[in-house]
Rosetta silent file (secondary structure, phi, psi, omega in degrees, C-alpha in Angstrom):
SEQUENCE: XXXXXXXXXXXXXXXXXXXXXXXXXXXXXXXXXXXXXXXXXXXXXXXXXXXXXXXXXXXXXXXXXXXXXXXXX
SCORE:     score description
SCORE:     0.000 S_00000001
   1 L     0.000  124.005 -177.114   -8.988   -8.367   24.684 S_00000001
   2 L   -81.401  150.648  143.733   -5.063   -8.159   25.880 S_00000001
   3 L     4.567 -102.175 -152.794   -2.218   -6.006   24.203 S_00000001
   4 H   -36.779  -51.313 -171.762   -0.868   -8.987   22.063 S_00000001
   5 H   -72.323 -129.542 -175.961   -4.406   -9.860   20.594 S_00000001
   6 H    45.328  -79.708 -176.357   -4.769   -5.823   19.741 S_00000001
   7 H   -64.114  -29.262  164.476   -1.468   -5.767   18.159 S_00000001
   8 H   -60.446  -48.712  150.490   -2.743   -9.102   16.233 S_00000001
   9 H   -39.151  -58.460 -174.211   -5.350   -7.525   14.600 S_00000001
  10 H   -66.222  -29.694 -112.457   -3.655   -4.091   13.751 S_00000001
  11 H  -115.835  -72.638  177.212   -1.306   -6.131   12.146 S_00000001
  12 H   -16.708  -54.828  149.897   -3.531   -8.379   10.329 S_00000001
  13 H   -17.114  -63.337  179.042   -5.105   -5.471    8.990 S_00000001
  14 H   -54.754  -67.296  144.215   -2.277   -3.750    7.829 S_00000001
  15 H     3.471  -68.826 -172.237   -1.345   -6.555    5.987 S_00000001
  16 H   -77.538  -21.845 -176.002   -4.654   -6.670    4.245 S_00000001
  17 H   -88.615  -75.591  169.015   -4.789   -3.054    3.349 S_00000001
  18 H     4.704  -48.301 -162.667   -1.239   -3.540    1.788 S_00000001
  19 H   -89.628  -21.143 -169.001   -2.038   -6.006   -0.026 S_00000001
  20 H   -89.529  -32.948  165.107   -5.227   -4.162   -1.429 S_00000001
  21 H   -46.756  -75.867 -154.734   -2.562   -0.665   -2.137 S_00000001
  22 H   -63.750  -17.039  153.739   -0.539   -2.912   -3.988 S_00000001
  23 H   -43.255  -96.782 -169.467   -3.794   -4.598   -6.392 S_00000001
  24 H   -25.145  -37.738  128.436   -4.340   -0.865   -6.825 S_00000001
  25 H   -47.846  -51.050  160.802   -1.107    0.210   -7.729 S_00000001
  26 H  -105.693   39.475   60.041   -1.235   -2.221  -10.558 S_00000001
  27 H    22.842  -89.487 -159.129   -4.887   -1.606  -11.287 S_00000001
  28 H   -69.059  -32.099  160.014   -3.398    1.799  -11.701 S_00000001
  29 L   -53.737  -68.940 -146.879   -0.373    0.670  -14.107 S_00000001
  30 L   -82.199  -38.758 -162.082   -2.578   -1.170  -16.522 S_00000001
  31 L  -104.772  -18.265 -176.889   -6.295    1.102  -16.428 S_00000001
  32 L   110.122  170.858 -162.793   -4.984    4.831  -14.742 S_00000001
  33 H   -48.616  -67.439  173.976   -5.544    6.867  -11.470 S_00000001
  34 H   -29.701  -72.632  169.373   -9.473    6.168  -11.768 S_00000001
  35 H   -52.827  -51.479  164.004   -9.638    2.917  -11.842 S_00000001
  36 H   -52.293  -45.989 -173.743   -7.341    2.446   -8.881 S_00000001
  37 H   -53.054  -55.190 -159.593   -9.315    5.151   -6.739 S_00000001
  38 H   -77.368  -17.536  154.906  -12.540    3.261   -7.730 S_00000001
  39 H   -77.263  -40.508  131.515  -10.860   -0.115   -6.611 S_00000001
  40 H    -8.517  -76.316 -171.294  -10.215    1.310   -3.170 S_00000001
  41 H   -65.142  -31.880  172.633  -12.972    2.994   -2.461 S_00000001
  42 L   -57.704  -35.033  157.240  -14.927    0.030   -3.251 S_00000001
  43 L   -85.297   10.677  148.703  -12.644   -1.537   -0.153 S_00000001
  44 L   100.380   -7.963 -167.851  -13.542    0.468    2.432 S_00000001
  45 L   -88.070   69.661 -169.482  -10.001    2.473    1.319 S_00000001
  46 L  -119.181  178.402  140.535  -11.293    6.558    0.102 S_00000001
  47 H   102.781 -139.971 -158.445  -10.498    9.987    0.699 S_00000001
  48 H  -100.171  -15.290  174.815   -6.424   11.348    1.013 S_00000001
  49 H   -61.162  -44.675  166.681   -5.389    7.783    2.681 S_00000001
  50 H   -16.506  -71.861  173.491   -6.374    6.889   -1.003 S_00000001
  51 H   -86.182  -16.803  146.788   -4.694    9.305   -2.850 S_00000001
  52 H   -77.390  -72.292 -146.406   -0.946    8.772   -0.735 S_00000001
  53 H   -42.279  -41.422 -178.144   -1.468    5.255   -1.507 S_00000001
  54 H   -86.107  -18.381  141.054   -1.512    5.980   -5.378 S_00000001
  55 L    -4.868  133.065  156.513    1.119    8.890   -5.432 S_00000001
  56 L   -46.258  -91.286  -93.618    4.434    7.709   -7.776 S_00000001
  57 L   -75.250  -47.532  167.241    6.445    8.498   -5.058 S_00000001
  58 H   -22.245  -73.189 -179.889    5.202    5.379   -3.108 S_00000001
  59 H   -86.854   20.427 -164.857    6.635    3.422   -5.799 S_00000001
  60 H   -88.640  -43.570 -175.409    9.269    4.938   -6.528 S_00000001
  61 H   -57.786  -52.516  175.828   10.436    4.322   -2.759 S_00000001
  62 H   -71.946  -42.922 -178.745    9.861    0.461   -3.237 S_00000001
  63 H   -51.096  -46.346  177.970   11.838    0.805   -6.207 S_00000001
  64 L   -67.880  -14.053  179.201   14.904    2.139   -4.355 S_00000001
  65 L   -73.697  -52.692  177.119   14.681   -0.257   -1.999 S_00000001
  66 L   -63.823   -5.931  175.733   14.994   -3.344   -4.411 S_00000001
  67 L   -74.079   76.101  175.100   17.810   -1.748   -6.059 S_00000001
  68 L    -0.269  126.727 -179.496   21.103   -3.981   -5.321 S_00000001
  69 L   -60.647  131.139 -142.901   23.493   -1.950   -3.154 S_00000001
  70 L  -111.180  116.123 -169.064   26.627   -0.582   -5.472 S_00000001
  71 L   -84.083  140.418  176.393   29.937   -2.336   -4.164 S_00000001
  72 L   -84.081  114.159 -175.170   33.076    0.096   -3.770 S_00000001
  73 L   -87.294    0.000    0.000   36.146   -1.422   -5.489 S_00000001
């Protein structure tokens, strides 16, 4: 297995655990804290990587980002 294929994987990965944060973050909107944690851990996701994923601040972060830049007149 080369570099590139490596870096294909990790990516792939990344991706997938992303995609499984953000179920979980709104898992965690609609049922609470629990209920995300127990959708995680059930994906191979537990422990304090867990618990930063579900932290406000996370979305809080995404929020600022999506927020339209404020043009100076």
């Amino acid at each position: 297995m080369d570099q590139m294929d490596r870096r294909a994987d990790d990516r792939r990965q990344d991706y997938d655990t992303a995609a499984m944060v953000g179920e979980a973050l709104a898992c965690q909107r609609a049922f609470g804290d629990d209920a995300a944690q127990r959708f995680l851990k059930m994906r191979g996701i537990e422990g304090e990587v867990a618990q930063q994923a579900l932290l406000d601040n996370y979305d809080r972060r995404k929020q600022i980002r999506r927020t339209p830049a404020q043009s100076s007149n």
